[in-house]
Coordinates of C-alpha atoms in Angstrom, one line a residue:
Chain J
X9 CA 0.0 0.0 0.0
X10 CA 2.8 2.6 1.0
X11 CA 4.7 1.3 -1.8
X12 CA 1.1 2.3 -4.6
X13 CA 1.1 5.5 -2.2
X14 CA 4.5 6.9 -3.6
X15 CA 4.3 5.7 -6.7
X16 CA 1.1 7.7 -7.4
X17 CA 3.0 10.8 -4.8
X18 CA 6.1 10.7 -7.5
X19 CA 3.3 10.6 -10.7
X20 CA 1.7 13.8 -9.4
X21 CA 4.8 15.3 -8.3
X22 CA 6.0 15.0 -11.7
X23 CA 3.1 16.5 -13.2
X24 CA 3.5 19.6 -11.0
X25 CA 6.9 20.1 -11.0
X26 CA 6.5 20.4 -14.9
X27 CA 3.8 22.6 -14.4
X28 CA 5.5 25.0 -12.1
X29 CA 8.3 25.3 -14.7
X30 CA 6.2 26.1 -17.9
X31 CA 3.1 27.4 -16.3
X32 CA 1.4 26.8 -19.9
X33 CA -1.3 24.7 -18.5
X34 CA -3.1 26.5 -16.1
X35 CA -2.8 29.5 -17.6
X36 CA -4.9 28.6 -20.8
X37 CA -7.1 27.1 -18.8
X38 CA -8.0 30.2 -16.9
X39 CA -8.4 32.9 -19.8
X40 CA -10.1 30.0 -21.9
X41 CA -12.6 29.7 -19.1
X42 CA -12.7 33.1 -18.6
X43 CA -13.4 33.8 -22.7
X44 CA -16.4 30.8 -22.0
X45 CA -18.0 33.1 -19.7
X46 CA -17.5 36.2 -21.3
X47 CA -18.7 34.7 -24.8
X48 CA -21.7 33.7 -22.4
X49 CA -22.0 36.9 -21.3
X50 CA -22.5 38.6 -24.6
X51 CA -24.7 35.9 -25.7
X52 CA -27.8 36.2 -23.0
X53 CA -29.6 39.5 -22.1
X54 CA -28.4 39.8 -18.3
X55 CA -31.3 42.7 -18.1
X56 CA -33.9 40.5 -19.0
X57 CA -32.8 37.0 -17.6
X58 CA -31.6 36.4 -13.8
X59 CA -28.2 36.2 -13.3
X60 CA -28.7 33.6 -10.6
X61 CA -30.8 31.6 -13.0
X62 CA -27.7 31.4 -15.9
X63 CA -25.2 31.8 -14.1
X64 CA -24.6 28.2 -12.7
X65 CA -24.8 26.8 -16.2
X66 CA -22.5 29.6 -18.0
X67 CA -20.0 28.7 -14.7
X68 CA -20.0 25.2 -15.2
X69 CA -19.6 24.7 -19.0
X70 CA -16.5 27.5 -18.7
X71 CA -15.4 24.5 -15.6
X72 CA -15.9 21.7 -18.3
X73 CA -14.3 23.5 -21.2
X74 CA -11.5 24.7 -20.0
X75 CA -11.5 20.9 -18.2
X76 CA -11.0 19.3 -21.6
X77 CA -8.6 21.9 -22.5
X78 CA -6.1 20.0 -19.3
X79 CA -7.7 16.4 -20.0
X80 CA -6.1 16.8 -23.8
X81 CA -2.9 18.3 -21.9
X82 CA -2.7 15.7 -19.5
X83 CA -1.9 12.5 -21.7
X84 CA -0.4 14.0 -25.1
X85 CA 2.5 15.8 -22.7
X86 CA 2.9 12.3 -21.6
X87 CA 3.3 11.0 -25.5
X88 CA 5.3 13.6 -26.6
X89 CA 8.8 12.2 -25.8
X90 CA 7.4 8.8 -25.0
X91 CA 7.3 9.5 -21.1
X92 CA 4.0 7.2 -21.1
X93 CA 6.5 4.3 -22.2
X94 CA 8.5 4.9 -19.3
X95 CA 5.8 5.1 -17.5
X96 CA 4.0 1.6 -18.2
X97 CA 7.8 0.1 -18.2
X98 CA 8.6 1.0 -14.5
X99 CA 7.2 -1.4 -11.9
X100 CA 4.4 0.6 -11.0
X101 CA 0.5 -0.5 -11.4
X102 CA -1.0 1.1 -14.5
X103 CA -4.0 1.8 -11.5
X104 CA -0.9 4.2 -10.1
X105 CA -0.9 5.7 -13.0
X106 CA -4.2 6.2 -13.5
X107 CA -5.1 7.7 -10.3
X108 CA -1.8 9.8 -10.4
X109 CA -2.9 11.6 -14.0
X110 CA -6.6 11.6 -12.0
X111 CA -5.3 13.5 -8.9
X112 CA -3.0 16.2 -11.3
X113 CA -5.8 16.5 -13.1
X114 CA -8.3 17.5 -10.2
X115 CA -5.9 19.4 -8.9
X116 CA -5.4 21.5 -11.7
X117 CA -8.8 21.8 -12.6
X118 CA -9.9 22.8 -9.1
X119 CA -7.6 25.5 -8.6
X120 CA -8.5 26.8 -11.8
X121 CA -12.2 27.3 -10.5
X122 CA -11.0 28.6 -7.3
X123 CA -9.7 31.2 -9.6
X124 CA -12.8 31.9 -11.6
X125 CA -15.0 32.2 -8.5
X126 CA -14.2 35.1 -7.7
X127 CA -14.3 36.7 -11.2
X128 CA -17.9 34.9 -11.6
X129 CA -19.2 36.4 -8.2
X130 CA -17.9 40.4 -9.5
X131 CA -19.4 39.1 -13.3
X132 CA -22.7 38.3 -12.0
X133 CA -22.9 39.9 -8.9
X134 CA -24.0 37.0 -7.0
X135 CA -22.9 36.9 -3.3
X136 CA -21.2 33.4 -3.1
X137 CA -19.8 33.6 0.2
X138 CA -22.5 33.1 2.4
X139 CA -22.9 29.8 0.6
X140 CA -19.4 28.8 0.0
X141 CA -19.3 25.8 1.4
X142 CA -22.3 24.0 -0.2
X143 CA -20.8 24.9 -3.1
X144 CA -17.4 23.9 -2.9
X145 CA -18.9 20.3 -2.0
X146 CA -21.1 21.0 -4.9
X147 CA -17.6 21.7 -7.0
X148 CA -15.4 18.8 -5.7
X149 CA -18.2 16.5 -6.4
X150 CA -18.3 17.7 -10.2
X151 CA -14.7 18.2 -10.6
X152 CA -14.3 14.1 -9.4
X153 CA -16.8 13.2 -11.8
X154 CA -15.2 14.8 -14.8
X155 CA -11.7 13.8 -14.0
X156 CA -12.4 10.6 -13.5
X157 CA -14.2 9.8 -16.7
X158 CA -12.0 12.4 -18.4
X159 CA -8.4 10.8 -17.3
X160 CA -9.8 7.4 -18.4
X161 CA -11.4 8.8 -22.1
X162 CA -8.4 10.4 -22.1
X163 CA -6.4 8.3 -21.6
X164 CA -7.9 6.5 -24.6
X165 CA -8.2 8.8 -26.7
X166 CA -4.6 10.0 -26.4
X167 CA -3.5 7.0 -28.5
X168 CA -6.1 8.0 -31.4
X169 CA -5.0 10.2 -34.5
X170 CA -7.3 13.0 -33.6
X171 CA -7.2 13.1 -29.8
X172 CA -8.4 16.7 -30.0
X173 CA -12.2 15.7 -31.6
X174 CA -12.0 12.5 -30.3
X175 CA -12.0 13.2 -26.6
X176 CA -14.8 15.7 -26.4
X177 CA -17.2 13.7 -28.6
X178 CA -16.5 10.7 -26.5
X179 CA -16.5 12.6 -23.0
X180 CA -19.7 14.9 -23.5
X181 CA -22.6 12.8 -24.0
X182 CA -20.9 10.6 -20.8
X183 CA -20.7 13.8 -18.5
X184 CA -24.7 14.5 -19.0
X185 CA -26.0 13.5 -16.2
X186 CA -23.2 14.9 -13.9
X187 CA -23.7 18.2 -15.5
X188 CA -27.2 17.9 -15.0
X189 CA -26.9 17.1 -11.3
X190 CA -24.0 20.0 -10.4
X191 CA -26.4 22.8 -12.4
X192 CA -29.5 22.2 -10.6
X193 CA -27.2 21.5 -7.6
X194 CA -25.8 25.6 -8.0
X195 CA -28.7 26.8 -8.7
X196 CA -30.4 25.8 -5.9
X197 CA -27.2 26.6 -3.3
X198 CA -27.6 30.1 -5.2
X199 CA -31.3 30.6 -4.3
X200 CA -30.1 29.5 -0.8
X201 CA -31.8 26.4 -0.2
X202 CA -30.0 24.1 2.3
X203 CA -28.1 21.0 1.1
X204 CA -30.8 18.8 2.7
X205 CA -33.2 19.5 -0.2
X206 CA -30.8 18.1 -2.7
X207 CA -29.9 15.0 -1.1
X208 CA -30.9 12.7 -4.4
X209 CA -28.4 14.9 -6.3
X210 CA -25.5 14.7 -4.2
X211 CA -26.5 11.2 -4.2
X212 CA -26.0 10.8 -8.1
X213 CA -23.0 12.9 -8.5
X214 CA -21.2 11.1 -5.6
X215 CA -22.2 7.5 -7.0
X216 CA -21.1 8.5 -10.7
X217 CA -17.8 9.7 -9.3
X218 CA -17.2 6.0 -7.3
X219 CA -18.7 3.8 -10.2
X220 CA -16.6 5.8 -12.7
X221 CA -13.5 5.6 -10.7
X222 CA -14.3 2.2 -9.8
X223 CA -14.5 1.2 -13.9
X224 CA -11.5 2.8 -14.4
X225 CA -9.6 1.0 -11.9
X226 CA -11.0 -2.2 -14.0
X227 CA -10.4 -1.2 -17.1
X228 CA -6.8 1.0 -17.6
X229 CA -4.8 -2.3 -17.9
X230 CA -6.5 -2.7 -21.3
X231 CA -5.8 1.0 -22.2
X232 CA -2.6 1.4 -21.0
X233 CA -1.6 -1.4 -22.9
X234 CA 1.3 -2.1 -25.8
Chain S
X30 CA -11.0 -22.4 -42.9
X31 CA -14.8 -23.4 -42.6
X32 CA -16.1 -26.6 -44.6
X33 CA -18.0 -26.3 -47.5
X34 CA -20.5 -28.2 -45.5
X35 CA -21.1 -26.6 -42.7
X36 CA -21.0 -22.9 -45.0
X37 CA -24.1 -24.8 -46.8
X38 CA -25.6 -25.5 -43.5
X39 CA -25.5 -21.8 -42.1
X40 CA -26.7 -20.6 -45.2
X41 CA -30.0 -22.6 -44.9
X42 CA -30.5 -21.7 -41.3
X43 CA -29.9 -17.8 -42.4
X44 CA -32.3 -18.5 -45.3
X45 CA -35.1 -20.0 -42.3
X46 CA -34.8 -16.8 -40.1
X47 CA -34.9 -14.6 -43.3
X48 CA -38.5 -16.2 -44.4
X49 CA -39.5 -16.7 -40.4
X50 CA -38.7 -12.3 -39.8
X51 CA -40.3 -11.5 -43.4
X52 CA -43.4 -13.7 -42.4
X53 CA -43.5 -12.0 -38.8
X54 CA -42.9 -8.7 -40.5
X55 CA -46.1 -8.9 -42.8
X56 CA -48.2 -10.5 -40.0
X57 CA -47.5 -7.2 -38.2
X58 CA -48.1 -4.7 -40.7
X59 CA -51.4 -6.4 -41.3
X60 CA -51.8 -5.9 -37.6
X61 CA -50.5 -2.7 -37.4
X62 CA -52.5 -1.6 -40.6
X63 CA -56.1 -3.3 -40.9
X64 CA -56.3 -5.4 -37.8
X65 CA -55.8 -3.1 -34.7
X66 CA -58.8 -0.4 -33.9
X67 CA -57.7 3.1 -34.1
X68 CA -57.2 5.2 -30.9
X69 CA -59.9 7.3 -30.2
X70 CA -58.2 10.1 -28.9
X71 CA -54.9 10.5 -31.0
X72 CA -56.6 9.1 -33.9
X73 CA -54.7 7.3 -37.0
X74 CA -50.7 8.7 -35.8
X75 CA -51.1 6.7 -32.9
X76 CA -50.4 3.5 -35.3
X77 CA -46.8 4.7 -35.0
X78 CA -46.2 3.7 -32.0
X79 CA -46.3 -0.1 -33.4
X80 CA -43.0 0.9 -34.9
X81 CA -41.6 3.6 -32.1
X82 CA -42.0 0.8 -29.5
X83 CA -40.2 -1.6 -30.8
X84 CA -37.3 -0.1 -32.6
X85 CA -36.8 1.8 -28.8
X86 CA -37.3 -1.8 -26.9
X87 CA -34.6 -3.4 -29.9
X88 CA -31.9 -0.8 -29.6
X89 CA -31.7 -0.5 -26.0
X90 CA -31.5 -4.4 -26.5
X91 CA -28.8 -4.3 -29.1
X92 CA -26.8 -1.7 -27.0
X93 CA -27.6 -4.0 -24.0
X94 CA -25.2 -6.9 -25.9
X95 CA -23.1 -4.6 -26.8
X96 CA -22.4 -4.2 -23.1
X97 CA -22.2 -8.0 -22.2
X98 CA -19.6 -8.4 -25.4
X99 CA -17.6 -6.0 -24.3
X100 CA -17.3 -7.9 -20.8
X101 CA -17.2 -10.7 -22.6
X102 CA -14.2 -9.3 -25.0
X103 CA -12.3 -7.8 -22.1
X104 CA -12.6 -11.1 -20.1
X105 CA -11.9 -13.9 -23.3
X106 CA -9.2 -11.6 -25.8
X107 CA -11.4 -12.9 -28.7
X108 CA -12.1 -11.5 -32.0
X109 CA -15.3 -13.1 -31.9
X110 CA -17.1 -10.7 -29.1
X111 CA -15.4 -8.1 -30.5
X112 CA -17.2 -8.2 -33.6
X113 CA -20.7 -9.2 -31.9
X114 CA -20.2 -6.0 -30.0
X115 CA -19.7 -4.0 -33.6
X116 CA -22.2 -5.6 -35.2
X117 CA -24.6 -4.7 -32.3
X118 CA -23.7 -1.1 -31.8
X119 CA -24.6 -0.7 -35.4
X120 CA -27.8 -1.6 -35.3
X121 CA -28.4 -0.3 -32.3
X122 CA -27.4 3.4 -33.7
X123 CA -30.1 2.3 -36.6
X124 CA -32.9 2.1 -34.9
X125 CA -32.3 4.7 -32.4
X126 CA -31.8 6.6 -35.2
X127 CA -35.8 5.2 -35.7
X128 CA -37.0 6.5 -32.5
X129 CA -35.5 9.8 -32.4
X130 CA -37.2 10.0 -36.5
X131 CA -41.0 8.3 -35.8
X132 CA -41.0 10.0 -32.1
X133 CA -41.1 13.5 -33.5
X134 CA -43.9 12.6 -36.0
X135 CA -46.3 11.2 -33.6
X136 CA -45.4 14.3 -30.6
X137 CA -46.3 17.3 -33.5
X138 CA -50.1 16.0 -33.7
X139 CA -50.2 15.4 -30.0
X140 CA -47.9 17.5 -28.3
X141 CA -48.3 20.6 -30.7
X142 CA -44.3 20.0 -30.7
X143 CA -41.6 18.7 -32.9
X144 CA -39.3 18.2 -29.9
X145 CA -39.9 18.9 -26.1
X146 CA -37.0 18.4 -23.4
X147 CA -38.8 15.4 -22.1
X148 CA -37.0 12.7 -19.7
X149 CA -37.1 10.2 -22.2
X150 CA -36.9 11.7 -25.0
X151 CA -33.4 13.7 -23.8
X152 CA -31.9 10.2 -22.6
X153 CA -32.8 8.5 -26.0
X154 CA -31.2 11.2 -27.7
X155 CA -27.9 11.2 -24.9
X156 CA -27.9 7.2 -25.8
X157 CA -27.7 7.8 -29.5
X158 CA -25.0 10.1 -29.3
X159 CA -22.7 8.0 -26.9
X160 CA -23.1 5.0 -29.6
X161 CA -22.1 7.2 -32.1
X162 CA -19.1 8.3 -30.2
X163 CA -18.2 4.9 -30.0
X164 CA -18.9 3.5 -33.9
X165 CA -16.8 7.0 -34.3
X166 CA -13.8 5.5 -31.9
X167 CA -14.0 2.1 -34.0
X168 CA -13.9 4.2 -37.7
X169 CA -11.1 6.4 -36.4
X170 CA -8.4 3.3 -34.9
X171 CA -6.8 1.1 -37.3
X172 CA -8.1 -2.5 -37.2
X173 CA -6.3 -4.7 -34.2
X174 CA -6.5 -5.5 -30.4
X175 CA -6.3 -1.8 -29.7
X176 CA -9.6 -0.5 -31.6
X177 CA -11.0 -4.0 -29.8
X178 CA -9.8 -3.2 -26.4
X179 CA -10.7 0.9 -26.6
X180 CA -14.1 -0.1 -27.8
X181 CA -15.0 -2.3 -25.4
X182 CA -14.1 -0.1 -22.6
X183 CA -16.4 3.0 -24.4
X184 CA -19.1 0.1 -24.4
X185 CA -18.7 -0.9 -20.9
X186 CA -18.5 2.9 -20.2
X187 CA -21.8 3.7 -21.9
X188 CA -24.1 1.2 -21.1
X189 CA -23.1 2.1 -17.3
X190 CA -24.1 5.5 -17.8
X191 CA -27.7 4.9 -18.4
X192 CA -29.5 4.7 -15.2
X193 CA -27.3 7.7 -14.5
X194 CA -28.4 9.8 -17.6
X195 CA -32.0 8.3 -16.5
X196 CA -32.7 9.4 -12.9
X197 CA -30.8 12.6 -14.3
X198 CA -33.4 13.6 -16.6
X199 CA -36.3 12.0 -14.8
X200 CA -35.5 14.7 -11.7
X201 CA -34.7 17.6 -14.3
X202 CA -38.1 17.3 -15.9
X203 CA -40.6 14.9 -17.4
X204 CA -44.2 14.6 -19.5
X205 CA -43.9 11.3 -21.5
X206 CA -46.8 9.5 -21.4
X207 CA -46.6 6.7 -18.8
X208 CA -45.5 3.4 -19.3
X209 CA -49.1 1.6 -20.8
X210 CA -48.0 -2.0 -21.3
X211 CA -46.6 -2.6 -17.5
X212 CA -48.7 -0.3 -15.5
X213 CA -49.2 -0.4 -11.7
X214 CA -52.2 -2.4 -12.5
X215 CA -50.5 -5.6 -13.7
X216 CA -49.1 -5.9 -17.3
X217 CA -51.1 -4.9 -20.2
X218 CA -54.1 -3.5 -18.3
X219 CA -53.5 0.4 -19.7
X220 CA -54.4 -1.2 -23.3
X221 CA -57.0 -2.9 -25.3
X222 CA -56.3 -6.6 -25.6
X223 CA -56.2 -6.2 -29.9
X224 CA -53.4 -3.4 -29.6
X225 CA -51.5 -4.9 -26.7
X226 CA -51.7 -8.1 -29.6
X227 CA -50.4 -6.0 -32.1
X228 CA -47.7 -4.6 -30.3
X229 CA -46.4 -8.2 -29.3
X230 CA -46.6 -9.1 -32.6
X231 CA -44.5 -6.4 -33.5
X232 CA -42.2 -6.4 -30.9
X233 CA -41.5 -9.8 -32.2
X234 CA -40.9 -9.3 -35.8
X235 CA -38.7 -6.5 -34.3
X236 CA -36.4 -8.7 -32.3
X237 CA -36.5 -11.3 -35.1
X238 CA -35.2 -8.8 -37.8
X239 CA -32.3 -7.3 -34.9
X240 CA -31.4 -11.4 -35.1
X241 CA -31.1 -11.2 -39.0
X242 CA -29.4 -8.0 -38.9
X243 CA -26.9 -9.5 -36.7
X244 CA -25.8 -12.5 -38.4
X245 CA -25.3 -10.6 -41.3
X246 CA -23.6 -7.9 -39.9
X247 CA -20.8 -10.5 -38.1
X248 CA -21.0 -13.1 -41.7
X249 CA -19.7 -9.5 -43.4
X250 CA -17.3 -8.4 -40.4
X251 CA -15.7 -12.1 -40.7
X252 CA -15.5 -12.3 -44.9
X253 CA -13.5 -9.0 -44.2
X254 CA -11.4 -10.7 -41.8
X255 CA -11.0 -13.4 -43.9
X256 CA -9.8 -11.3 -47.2
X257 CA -7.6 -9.2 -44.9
X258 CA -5.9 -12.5 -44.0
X259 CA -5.8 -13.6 -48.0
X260 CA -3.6 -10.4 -48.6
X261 CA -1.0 -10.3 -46.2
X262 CA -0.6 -13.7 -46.8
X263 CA -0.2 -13.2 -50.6
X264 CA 1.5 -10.0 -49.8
X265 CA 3.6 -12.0 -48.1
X266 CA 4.8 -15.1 -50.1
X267 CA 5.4 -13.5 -53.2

C-alpha cells in the first residue's frame, strides 16, 4: 500500500513540478474559461434573464471546457517524448498511473475554479460567500466526476489520431447526467436552499464519481496497454 | 477455414430466419395496418407507435449486448465478441436513429411540438449520441487489439451510464406519457387486448429482424477478416 502510495506521490509530483516550470497549463485554462464566460455573457440579455438563473450553467460549461482543454494536456504531454512508455515500463500499477494523471488533473482543474469564483461572483454579482461551502462540495463533487471519466477517455483517446475531436465527442454525452446534477445542484445553493433539499443529487453525483473511478480501476490495464 | 458443409448449412439456417422475420414482419403490418382499432383520442398517428415501441425496446437491447460483449471481450481476448459487440452497436445506432425520427412525427399531432425536453426523449437522444461516439472510436483506430480493447471499454462505459443519464433527466423534468404496457395495474391493463396483440406481434418481428441483422452484420465483419488475411498472406509469399 505505502509502496502504490509513492508511486502515485512521484506521478503527481511529476506533473506539478513540470507545471511550475512552464506554467502553460493552467494558464490557458483560466483565460479560456474566462473567454467561456465572457462569450456567455455577450450571448444572454443579463437585463432580462436572472443572473442567478444562468449563471450556474455559463460557470459550469467555462469548468468543463477549460476541463478538456487539461484532460487533452494531461496525456499527449505524456506521449510527446514517449514518457507514457517509461511510464507503463517501471514497476508501477498502471492503476498508479491512472489515479496519479486523475489527482493532477483535479488538482489543476480545481484551482482553476477557485480562480474563476471570484471573477464569476464580480461578473454576476451573485454573493457566493454566504454559501461557500455548499458549493465547494457541490464543485469537488463535479470536478471528481469529470476527471475521472476524463483521465480514463483520455487516456484512450490519447493513442487515437485525432485526440483533439475525439476526446470531447467521446467525454460529452458521458458527462450529462453529472452536468445535469452539479447545475441544478448551484442553482439551488444560489437561491439558498439548504443542502438537505438536494440529497438525491448529491446522491448521483457522488455515485457516478465512485462507479466511474471504480471502472476505471477495472479497465486502464487494457488502455494502457502495448 | 470453414467446410464447405457446414457454410451450406448456415446458409439454410440464415435462409429460415430470413423467411420466419419476413413472415412475422407482414403478420405485423397487417396488424398494425387493418387489424388493430384506431385510438380514439390520437386518432390514425397513434399507429406509429407499433413501430416507435419496438425499434426503442430493440436498440436498448442491441446496446444491452453490446455491453455484455464488451465484458465478454475484455474477459476472453477474442475476435469473436469483438465483432458481436460492432455488429450490435450498429444496429443499435439504426434504430435509435428510428425512435429519435417516428418519435417527432407522432409528438407534433399530439404534443403541438416537434421536440420537447422530455426525460425520455433527452436520454434517448444522450444514448444515441454515446453509440455514435463509440462507432466513431471504431472508424477512427486502425483494425487490431487496440480498436478492440478501446471499444470495449467506451461500451462498458456507456451502457453504465444509463441509469445515470436516466434518474438525471427524470428529476430535471418529465411529460412522456406513462408506461401503458406494465402499468401499476398488472401488465397490459393500460391497453385494449387487440393493440397490446399487435404490439407483441411487432415487438416480435422486431427482435426477429435485430437477429437477421446481426448475423449478417458478423458473416460481413468475418469475410473481411478473412480477405484481410488472403492479402497479407499473398503480400507475403510472393
Amino acid at each position: 500500500m505505502n509502496l502504490f502510495l509513492s508511486q502515485i506521490t512521484a506521478i503527481v509530483w511529476k506533473d506539478f513540478v513540470t507545471e511550475l516550470k512552464t506554467r502553460e497549463l493552467f494558464s490557458a485554462m483560466f483565460i479560456f474559461a474566462l473567454l467561456v464566460i465572457l462569450i456567455f455573457i455577450f450571448s444572454v440579455n443579463l437585463s432580462i434573464v436572472k443572473a442567478s438563473e444562468v449563471g450556474p450553467g455559463i460557470l459550469w460549461v467555462a469548468f468543463l471546457f477549460s476541463g478538456t482543454l487539461g484532460l487533452n494536456r494531461s496525456f499527449v504531454l505524456e506521449k510527446e517524448n514517449g514518457c507514457l512508455m517509461g511510464l507503463m515500463l517501471a514497476p508501477a500499477d498502471r492503476t498508479a498511473i491512472y489515479f496519479g494523471k486523475l489527482i493532477s488533473n483535479f488538482v489543476f482543474l480545481t484551482v482553476m475554479e477557485l480562480f474563476i469564483l471570484p471573477l464569476f461572483m464580480i461578473f454576476f454579482n451573485i454573493d457566493l460567500l454566504e454559501h461557500l461551502l455548499p458549493l465547494l462540495l457541490v464543485i469537488f463533487l463535479g470536478t471528481l466526476g469529470f476527471c475521472a471519466l476524463g483521465t480514463l477517455l483520455s487516456s484512450l483517446a490519447s493513442n487515437l489520431k485525432t485526440r483533439e475531436i475525439m476526446l470531447p465527442i467521446l467525454l460529452y454525452p458521458l458527462l450529462v447526467p453529472i452536468v445535469i446534477g452539479v447545475v441544478r445542484m448551484t442553482g439551488q445553493i444560489l437561491a439558498g436552499e439548504p443542502l438537505s433539499e438536494m440529497m438525491n443529487w448529491i446522491g448521483l453525483t457522488a455515485s457516478f464519481d465512485i462507479i466511474y473511478i471504480g471502472v476505471s480501476i477495472m479497465t486502464i490495464d487494457h488502455i494502457l496497454e502495448e | 477455414m470453414m467446410n464447405p458443409d457446414a457454410v451450406e448449412e448456415k446458409q439454410e439456417e440464415g435462409n429460415v430466419l430470413i423467411w420466419l422475420t419476413g413472415f412475422a414482419l407482414l403478420v405485423a403490418m397487417i396488424g398494425i395496418f387493418i387489424y388493430v382499432p384506431t385510438e380514439r383520442t390520437e386518432g390514425v398517428i397513434q399507429r406509429i407507435m407499433y413501430f416507435h415501441v419496438p425499434c426503442a425496446w430493440l436498440s436498448f437491447f442491441a446496446f444491452f449486448v453490446v455491453f455484455i460483449c464488451s465484458i465478454l471481450f475484455l474477459w476472453k481476448k477474442d475476435r469473436e465478441w469483438d465483432i458481436y459487440a460492432h455488429a450490435s452497436a450498429g444496429i443499435g445506432v439504426v434504430f435509435c436513429s428510428l425512435v429519435l425520427i417516428t418519435g417527432p412525427i407522432w409528438a407534433r399531432p399530439i404534443w403541438g411540438a416537434w421536440w420537447v425536453w422530455d426525460a425520455r426523449l433527452t436520454s434517448t437522444l444522450i444514448l444515441w449520441l454515446i453509440y455514435v461516439a463509440y462507432l466513431m472510436l471504431r472508424a477512427q483506430s486502425d483494425a487490431g487489439s487496440m480498436r478492440a480493447r478501446y471499444a470495449a471499454v467506451l461500451g462498458i462505459v456507456g451502457f453504465l451510464n444509463i441509469p445515470f443519464i436516466h434518474f438525471s433527466v427524470l428529476w430535471w423534468r418529465t411529460f412522456h406519457p406513462q408506461p401503458k404496457v406494465i402499468t401499476n395495474e398488472g401488465i397490459g391493463k393500460g391497453m385494449d387486448s387487440s393493440m397490446l396483440a399487435t404490439l407483441g406481434l411487432s415487438l416480435c418481428a422486431f427482435t426477429l429482424l435485430y437477429f437477421l441483422l446481426m448475423g449478417e452484420r458478423v458473416r460481413q465483419e468475418k469475410l473481411k477478416d478473412e480477405i484481410d488475411r488472403l492479402k497479407r498472406e499473398k503480400l507475403y509469399s510472393s
